[in-house]
Coordinates of C-alpha atoms in Angstrom, one line a residue:
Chain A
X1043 CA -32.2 118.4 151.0
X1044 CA -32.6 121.5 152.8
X1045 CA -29.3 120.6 154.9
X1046 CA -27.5 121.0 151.5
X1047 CA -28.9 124.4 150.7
X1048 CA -28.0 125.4 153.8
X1049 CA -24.7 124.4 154.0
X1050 CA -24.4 125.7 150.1
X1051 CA -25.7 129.1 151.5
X1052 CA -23.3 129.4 154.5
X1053 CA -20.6 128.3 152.4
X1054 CA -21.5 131.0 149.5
X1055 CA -22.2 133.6 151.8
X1056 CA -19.1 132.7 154.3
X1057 CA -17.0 130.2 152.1
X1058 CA -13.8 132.9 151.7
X1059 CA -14.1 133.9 155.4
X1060 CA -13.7 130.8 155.9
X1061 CA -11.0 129.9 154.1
X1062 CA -9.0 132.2 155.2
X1063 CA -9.6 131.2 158.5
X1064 CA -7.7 127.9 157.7
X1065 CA -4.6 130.2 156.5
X1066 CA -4.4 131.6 160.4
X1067 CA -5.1 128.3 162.0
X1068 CA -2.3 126.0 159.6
X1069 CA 0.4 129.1 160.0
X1070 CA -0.3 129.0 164.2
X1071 CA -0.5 125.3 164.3
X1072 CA 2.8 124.5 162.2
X1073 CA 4.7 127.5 163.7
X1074 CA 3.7 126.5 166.6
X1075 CA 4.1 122.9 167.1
X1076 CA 7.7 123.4 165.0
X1077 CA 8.7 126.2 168.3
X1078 CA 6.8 123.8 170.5
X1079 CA 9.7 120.9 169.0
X1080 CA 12.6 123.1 169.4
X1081 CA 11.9 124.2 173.2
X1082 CA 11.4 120.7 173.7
X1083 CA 14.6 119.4 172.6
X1084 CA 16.5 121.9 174.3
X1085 CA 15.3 121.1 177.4
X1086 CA 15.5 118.0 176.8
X1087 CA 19.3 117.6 176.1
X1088 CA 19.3 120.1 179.5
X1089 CA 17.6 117.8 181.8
X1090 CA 20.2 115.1 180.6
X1091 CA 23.1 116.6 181.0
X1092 CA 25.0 114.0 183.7
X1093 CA 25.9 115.7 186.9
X1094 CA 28.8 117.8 187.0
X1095 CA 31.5 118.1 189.5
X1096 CA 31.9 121.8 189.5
X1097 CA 29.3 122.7 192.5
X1098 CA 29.0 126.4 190.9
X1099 CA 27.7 124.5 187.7
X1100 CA 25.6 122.1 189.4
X1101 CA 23.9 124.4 191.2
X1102 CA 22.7 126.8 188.3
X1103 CA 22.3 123.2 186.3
X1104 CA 19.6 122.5 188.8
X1105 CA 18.1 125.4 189.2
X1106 CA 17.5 125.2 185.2
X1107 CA 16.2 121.5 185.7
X1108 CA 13.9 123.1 188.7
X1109 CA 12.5 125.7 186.1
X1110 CA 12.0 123.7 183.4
X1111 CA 9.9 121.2 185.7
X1112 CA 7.9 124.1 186.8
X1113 CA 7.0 124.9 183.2
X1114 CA 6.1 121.4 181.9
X1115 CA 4.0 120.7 185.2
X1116 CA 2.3 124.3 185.2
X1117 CA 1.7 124.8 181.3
X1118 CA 0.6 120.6 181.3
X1119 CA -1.7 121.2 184.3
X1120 CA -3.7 123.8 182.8
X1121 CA -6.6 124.3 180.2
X1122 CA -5.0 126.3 176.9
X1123 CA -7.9 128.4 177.0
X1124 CA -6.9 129.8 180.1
X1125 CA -3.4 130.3 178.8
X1126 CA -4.7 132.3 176.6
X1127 CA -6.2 134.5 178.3
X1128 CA -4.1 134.7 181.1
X1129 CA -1.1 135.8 178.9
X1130 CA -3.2 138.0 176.2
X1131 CA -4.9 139.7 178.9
X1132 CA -1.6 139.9 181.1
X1133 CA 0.1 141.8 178.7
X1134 CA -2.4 144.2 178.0
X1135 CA -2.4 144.3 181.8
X1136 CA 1.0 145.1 182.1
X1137 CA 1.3 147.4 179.2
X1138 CA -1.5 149.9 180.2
X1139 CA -3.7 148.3 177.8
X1140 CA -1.6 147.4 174.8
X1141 CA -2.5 144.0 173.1
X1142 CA -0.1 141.8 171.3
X1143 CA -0.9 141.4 168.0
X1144 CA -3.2 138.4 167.9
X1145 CA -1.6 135.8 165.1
X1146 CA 1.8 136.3 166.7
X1147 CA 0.2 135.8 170.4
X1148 CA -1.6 132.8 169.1
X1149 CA 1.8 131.4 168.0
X1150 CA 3.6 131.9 171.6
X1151 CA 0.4 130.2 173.5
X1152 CA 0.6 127.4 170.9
X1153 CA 4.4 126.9 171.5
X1154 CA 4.5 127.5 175.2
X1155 CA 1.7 124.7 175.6
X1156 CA 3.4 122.4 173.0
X1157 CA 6.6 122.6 174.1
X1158 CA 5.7 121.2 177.5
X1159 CA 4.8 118.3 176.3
X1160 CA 7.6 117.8 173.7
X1161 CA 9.5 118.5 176.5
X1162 CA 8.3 115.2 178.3
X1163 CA 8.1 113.3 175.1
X1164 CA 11.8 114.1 173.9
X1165 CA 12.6 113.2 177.7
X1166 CA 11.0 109.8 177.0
X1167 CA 13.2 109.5 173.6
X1168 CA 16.4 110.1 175.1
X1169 CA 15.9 107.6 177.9
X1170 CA 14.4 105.3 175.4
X1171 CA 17.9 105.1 173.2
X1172 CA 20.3 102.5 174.7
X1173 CA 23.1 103.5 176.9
X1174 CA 25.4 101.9 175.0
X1175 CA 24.7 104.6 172.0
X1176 CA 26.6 106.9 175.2
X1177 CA 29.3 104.6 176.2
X1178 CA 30.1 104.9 172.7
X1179 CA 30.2 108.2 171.5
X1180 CA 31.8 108.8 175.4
X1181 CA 34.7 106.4 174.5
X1182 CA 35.8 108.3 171.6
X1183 CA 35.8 111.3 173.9
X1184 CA 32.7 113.6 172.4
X1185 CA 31.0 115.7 174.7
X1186 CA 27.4 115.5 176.1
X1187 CA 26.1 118.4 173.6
X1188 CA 27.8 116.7 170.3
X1189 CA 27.1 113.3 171.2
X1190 CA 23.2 114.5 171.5
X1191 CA 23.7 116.5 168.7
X1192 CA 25.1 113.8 166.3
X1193 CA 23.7 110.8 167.9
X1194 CA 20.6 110.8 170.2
X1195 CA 19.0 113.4 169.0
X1196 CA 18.8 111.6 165.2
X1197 CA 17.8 109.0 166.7
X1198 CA 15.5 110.1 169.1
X1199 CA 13.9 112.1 166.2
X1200 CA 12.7 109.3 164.4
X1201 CA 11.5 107.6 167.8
X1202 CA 9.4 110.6 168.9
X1203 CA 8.2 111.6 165.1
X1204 CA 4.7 110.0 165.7
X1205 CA 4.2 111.8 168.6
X1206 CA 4.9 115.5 167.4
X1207 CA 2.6 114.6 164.6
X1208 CA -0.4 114.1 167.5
X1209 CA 0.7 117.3 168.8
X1210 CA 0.4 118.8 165.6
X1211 CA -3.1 116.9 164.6
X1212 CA -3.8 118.5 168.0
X1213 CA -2.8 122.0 168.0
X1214 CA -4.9 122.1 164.5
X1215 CA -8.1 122.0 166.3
X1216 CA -6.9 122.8 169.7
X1217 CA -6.2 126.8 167.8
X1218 CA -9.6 126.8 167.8
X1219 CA -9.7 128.2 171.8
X1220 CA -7.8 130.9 170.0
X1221 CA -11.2 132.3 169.5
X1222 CA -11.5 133.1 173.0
X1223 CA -8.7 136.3 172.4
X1224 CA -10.2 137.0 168.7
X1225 CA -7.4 135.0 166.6
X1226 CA -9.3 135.3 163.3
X1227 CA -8.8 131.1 162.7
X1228 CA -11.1 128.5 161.3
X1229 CA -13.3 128.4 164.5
X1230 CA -13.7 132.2 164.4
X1231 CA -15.1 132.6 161.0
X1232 CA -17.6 129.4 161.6
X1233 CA -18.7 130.4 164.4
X1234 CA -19.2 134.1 163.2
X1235 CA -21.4 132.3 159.9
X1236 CA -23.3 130.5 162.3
X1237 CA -23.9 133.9 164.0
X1238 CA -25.0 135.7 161.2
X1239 CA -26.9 133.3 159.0
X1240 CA -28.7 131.1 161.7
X1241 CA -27.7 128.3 160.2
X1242 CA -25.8 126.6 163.2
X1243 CA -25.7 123.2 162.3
X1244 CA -24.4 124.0 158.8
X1245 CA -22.1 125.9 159.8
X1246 CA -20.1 123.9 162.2
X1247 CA -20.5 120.9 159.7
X1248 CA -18.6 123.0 157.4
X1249 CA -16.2 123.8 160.2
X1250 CA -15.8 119.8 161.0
X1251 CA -15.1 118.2 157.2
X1252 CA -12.4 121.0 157.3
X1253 CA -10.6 120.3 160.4
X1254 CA -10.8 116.4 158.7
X1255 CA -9.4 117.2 156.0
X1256 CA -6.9 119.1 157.6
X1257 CA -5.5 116.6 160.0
X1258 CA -6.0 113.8 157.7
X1259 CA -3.7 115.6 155.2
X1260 CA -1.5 116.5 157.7
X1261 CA -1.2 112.9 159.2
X1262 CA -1.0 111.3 155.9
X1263 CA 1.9 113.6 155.4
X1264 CA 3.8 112.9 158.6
X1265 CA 3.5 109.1 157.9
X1266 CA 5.0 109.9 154.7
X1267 CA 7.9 111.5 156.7
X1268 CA 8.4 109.1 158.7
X1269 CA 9.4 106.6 156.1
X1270 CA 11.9 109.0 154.8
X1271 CA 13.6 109.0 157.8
X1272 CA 13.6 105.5 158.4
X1273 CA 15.8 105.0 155.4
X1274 CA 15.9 102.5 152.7
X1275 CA 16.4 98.7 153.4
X1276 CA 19.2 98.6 151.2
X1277 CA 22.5 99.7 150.9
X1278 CA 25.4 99.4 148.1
X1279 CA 28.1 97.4 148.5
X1280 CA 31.3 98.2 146.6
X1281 CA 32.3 95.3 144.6
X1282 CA 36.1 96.5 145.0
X1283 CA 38.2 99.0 146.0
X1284 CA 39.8 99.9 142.9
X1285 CA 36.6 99.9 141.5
X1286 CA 34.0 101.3 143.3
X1287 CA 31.9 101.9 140.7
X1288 CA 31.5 98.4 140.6
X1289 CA 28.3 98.7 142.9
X1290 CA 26.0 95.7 143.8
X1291 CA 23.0 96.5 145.4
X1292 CA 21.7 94.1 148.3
X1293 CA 18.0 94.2 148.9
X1294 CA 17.8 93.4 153.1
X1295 CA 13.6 93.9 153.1
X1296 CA 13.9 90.2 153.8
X1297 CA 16.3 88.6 156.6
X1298 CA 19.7 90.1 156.8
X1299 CA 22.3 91.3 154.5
X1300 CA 23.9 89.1 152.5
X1301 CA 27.6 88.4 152.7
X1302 CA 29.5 89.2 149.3
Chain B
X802 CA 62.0 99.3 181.5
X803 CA 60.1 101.0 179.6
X804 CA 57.4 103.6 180.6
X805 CA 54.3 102.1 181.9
X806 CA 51.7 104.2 179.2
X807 CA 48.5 103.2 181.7
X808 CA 49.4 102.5 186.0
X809 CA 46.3 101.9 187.9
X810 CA 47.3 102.0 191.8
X811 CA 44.9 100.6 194.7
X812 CA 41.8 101.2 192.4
X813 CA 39.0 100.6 194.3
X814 CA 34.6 100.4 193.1
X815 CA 31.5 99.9 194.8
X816 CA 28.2 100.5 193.8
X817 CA 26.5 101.0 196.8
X818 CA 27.7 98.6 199.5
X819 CA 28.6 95.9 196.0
X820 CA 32.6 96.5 196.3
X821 CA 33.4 95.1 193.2
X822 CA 36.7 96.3 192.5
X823 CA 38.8 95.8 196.3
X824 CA 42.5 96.9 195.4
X825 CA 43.5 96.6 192.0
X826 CA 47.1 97.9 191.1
X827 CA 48.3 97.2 187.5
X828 CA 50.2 98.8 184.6
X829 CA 50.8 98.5 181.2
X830 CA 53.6 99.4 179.0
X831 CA 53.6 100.7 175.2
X832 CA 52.8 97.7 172.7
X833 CA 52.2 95.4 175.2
X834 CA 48.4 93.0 174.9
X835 CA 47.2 92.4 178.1
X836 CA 45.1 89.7 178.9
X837 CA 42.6 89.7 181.3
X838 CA 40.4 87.0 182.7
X839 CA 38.3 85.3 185.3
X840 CA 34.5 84.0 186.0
X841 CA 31.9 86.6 185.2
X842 CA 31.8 88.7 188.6
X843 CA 34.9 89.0 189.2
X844 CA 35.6 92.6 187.9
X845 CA 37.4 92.2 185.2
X846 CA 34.8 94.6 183.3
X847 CA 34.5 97.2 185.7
X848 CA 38.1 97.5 185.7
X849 CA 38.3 98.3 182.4
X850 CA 35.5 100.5 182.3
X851 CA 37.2 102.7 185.4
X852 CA 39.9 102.6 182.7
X853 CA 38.5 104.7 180.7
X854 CA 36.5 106.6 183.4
X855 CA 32.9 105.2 182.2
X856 CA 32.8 104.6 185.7
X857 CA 33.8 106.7 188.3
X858 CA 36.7 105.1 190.1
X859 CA 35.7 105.0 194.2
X860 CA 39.2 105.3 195.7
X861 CA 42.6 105.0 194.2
X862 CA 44.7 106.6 190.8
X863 CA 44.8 105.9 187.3
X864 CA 47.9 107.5 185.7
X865 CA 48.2 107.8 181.9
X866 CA 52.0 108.5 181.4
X867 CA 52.2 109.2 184.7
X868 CA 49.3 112.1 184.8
X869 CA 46.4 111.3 186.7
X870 CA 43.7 111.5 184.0
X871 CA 40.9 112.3 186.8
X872 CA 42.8 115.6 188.4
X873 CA 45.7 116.2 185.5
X874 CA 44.0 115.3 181.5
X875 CA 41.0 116.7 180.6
X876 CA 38.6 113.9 180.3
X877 CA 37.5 113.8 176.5
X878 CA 41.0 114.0 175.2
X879 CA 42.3 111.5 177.6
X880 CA 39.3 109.3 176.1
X881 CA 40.3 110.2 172.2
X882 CA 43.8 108.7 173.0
X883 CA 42.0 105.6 174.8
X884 CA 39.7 103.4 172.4
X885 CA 37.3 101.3 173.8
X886 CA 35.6 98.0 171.7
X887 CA 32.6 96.9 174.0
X888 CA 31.3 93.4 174.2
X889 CA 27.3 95.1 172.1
X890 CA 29.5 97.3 169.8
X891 CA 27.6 100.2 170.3
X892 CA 28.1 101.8 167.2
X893 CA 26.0 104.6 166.4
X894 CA 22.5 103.0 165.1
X895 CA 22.0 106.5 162.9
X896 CA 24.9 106.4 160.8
X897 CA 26.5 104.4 158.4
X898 CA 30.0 102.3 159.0
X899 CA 31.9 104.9 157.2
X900 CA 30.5 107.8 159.5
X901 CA 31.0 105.5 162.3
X902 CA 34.3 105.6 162.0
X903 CA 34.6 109.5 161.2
X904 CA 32.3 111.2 163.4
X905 CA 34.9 111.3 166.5
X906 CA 38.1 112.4 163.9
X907 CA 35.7 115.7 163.1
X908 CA 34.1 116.2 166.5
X909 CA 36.6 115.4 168.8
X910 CA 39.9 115.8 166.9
X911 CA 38.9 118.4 164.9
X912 CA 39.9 117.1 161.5
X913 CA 38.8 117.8 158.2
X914 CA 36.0 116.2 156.8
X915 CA 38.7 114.8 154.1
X916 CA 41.3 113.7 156.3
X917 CA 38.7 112.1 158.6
X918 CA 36.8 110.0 155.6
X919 CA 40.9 108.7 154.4
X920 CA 41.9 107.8 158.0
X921 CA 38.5 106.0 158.1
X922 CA 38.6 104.2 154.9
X923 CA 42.4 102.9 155.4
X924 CA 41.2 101.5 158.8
X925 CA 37.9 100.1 157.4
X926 CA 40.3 98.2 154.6
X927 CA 42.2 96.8 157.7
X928 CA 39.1 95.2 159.1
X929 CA 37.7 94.2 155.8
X930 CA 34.9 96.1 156.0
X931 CA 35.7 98.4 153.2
X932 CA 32.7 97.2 151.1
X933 CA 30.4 97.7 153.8
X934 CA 30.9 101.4 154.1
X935 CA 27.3 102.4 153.7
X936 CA 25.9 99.9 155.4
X937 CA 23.6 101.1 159.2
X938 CA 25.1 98.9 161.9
X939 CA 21.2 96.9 161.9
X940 CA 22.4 96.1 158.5
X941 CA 25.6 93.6 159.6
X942 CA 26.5 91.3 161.4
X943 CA 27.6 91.0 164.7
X944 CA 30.9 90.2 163.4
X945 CA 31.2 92.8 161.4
X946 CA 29.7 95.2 163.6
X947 CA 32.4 94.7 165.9
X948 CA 35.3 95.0 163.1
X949 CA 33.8 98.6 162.3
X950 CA 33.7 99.1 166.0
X951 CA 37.6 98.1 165.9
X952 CA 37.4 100.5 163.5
X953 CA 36.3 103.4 164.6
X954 CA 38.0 103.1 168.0
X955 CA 41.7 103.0 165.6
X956 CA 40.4 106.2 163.1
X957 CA 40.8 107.9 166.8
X958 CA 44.8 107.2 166.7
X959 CA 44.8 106.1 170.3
X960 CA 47.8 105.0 172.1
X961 CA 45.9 102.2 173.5
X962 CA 42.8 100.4 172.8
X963 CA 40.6 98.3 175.5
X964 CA 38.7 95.3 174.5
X965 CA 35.8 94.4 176.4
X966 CA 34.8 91.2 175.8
X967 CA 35.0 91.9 172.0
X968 CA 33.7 88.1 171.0
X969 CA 31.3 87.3 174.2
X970 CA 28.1 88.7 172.2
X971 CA 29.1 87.0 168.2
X972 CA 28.2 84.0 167.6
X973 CA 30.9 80.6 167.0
X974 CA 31.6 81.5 163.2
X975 CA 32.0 85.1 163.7
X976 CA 34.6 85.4 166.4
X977 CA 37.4 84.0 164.4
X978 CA 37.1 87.0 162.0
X979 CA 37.0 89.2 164.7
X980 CA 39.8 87.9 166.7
X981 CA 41.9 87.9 163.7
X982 CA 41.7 91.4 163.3
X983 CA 42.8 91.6 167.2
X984 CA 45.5 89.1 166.4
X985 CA 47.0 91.6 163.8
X986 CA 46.5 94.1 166.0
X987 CA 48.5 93.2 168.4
X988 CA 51.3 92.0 166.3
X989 CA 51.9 95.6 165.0
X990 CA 52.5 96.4 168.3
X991 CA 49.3 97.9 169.3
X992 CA 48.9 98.4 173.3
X993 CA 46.0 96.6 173.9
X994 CA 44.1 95.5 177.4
X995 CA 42.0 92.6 176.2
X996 CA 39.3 91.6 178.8
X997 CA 38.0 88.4 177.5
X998 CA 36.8 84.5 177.8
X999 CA 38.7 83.2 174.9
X1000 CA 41.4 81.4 176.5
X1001 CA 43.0 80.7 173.0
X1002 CA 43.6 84.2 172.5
X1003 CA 44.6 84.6 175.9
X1004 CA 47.1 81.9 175.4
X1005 CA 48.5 82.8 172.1
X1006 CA 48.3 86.4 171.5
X1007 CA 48.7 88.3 174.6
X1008 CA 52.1 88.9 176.1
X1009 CA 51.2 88.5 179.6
X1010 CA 47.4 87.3 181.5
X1011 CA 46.2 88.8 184.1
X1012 CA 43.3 86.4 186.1
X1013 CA 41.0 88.7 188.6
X1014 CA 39.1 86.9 191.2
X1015 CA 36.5 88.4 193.3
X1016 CA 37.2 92.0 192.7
X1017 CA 41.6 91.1 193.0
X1018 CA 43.9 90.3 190.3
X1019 CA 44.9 87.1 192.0
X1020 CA 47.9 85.9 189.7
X1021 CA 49.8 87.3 186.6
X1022 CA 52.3 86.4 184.1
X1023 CA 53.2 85.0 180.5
X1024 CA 50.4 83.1 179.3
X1025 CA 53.3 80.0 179.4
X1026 CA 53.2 80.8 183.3
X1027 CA 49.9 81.2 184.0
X1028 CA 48.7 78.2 181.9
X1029 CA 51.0 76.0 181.9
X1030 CA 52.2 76.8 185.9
X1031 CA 49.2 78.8 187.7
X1032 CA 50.1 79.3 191.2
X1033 CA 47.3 80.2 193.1
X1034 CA 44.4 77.5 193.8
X1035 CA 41.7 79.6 192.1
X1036 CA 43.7 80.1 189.1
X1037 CA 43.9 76.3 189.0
X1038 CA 40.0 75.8 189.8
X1039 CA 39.0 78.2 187.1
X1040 CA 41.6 77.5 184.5
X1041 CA 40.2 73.6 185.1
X1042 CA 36.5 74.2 184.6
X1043 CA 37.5 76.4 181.7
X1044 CA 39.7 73.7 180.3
X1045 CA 37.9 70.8 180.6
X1046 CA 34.7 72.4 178.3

């Protein structure tokens, strides 16, 4: 019983520190793993551009694919925490002592780190979608960028969409290293209750149900999205031509469409 | 004669030290339906596809009106007026048949979203497929996959379409509808290179068969001469096996 009263006491004492915590650490995370997305894409419709004839071109081109290997190996190969620090504190280094602002600095660790990895997973998803989705869009004589922008990258969307949700589950608690450069987030606030009341354990227990329910919502949500973007199993077919409000509508959940 | 609209001269492929393609020369005038066969391996695929520069030719020229599309065209609008049906359709799995058959007249062709949904719906009415518009390609057929295909690769107004192997992946029932649509095709004068197995259409449709062997066309002529008269003994041997099934 005395757990409860504990954790009733942090949670009265602390509760709105608290919660406003979680304000900082959804705003970083979704910021974050949406910039994280975008980098990633980019490069990856870079590092698939097919080789071009013109050497100037293909030598700048690989330079770029040099870079961007750099980045996904380094920013991959290293703890987030250490990020951190190394590019809040570098800053202030190189500014004589002027910090960033700490939300906004949270936000260009989180998509930094994030976008490495989207980088490799959208690398994944374009190798994934069949060549012939290429040969076709080639055929009709669209370019690299508007085939990827029209074809692949839909479809690689919907193919990578469960893992940018992990990323996001995972930059939800991974903010909490934010702590280390004094990003007011959920961690921050928890651990500060802890701190002050001496109720450790309370304290973090608080901390845990709401990183739960926090990625369970989240995850729930994506799922959710998924679906959407998978589309419906059926599709209207026009009775006639004349008529085309003469719509039937063939359910294809089960077996293939039906011929009409 | 007339102007030859596509003249490949000593077109040669490898991959690696795989020469597949040794010295092909061949040309095709405006309206014309080419036929070509031969036993799988022979090249009759990779010719096509160095056609329409989805592979890069090793050694040799393709000329499209007499401009060689590698050093003279720019390579996307030489591929606009060149359509291309493949044997797995490769329509585009995200979009519906309708936008299939648009998405190159607004992206490549610049045409308005209008004009670009009309031009697709009169040539999805050719095919049959106009009740089908909103339909994803994992939603039909095989045959009527490849009719949108047919499709889409017409919307594109090109001056000559290449077949490859439209019928090889459909099964019995379905390549009847889709070689109808060919057979149409080729009647309203449509320049066509048809690379293919069925003989029938070979036979009746085309206006002249070409049969590759080992990476050479090794005899060409009406389908009257080359069926009914081959020359050369692999001709013979493969026309024979092919035949006799």
């Amino acid at each position: 019983m005395s757990l409860f009263n504990d954790i009733s006491k942090v949670w009265s004492r602390y509760g709105d520190q608290i919660l406003s915590g979680i304000a900082n650490t959804v705003i970083i995370s979704i910021i974050g793993t949406l910039i994280g997305l975008v980098i990633g894409l980019i490069n990856g419709i870079i590092r698939t551009v097919p080789k071009p004839k013109n050497p100037v071109v293909k030598v700048i081109l690989t330079v770029i694919n040099w870079i961007i290997n750099v980045y996904v190996e380094v920013f991959r190969g290293t703890p987030m925490m250490v990020q951190a620090m190394i590019i809040y504190w570098g800053y202030a280094y190189m500014n004589a002592g002027a910090t960033l602002p700490l939300v906004p600095a949270g936000i260009v660790i989180v998509s930094i780190n994030t976008g490495a990895y989207i980088t490799e997973i959208v690398r994944g998803g374009i190798i994934s979608i069949d060549r012939g989705q290429f040969e076709g869009a080639m055929s009709i004589g669209m370019s690299h960028f508007q085939t990827m922008l029209h074809v692949i990258i839909p479809q690689v969307m919907r193919n990578i969409l469960p893992s940018v949700s992990n990323e996001f589950v995972v930059n939800i608690k991974d903010t909490s290293v934010l702590n280390v450069i004094g990003v007011t987030e959920l961690y921050f606030y928890a651990a500060s209750a802890a701190k002050n009341s001496y109720k450790i354990f309370a304290s973090y227990l608080i901390a845990c149900a709401i990183y739960f329910c926090l990625t369970f919502t989240v995850t729930r949500i994506l799922r959710f999205a998924e679906k959407l973007i998978e589309g419906k199993a059926n599709y209207t077919v026009f009775g006639s031509q004349s008529d085309s409000s003469a719509e039937i509508h063939v359910n294809t959940e089960k077996g293939g469409p039906e011929n009409v | 004669m007339s102007e030859h609209v596509i003249e490949v001269n000593h077109l040669k492929k490898a991959f690696g030290k795989n020469v597949v393609l040794k010295d092909i020369d061949f040309s095709i005038v405006k309206g014309e339906t080419v036929s070509v066969i031969g036993s799988s391996g022979s090249g009759k695929s990779t010719m096509l596809r160095c056609v329409n520069l989805l592979e890069t030719p090793t050694a040799g020229e393709i000329l499209f009106h007499g401009k060689n599309v590698q050093t003279e065209l720019e390579v996307s609008k030489y591929r606009a007026k060149v359509g291309m049906v493949f044997q797995s359709f490769n329509l585009f799995d995200n979009l519906n048949a309708l936008q299939n058959c648009m998405l190159g007249q607004t992206t490549v062709l610049k045409r308005s979203r209008a004009e670009a949904r009309a031009k697709a719906m009169e040539y999805l009415e050719k095919v049959g497929m106009t009740p089908y518009i909103n339909a994803k390609p994992r939603q039909l057929s095989g045959g009527q996959k490849q009719r949108v295909a047919i499709a889409r690769a017409l919307a594109m107004d090109p001056e000559v379409i290449l077949f490859d192997e439209p019928t090889s992946a459909l099964d019995p029932e379905m390549v009847g509808e889709v070689l109808s649509v060919m057979k149409r095709l080729s009647e309203s004068g449509m320049t066509m290179i048809v690379v293919t197995h069925e003989m029938a259409f070979a036979r009746d449709v085309s206006d002249r068969v070409v049969f590759m062997s080992d990476g050479l066309i090794c005899e060409q002529g009406t389908p009257d001469e080359v069926f009914g008269d081959p020359k050369r003994d692999e001709t013979k041997s493969f026309l024979s096996r092919f035949l006799n099934q």
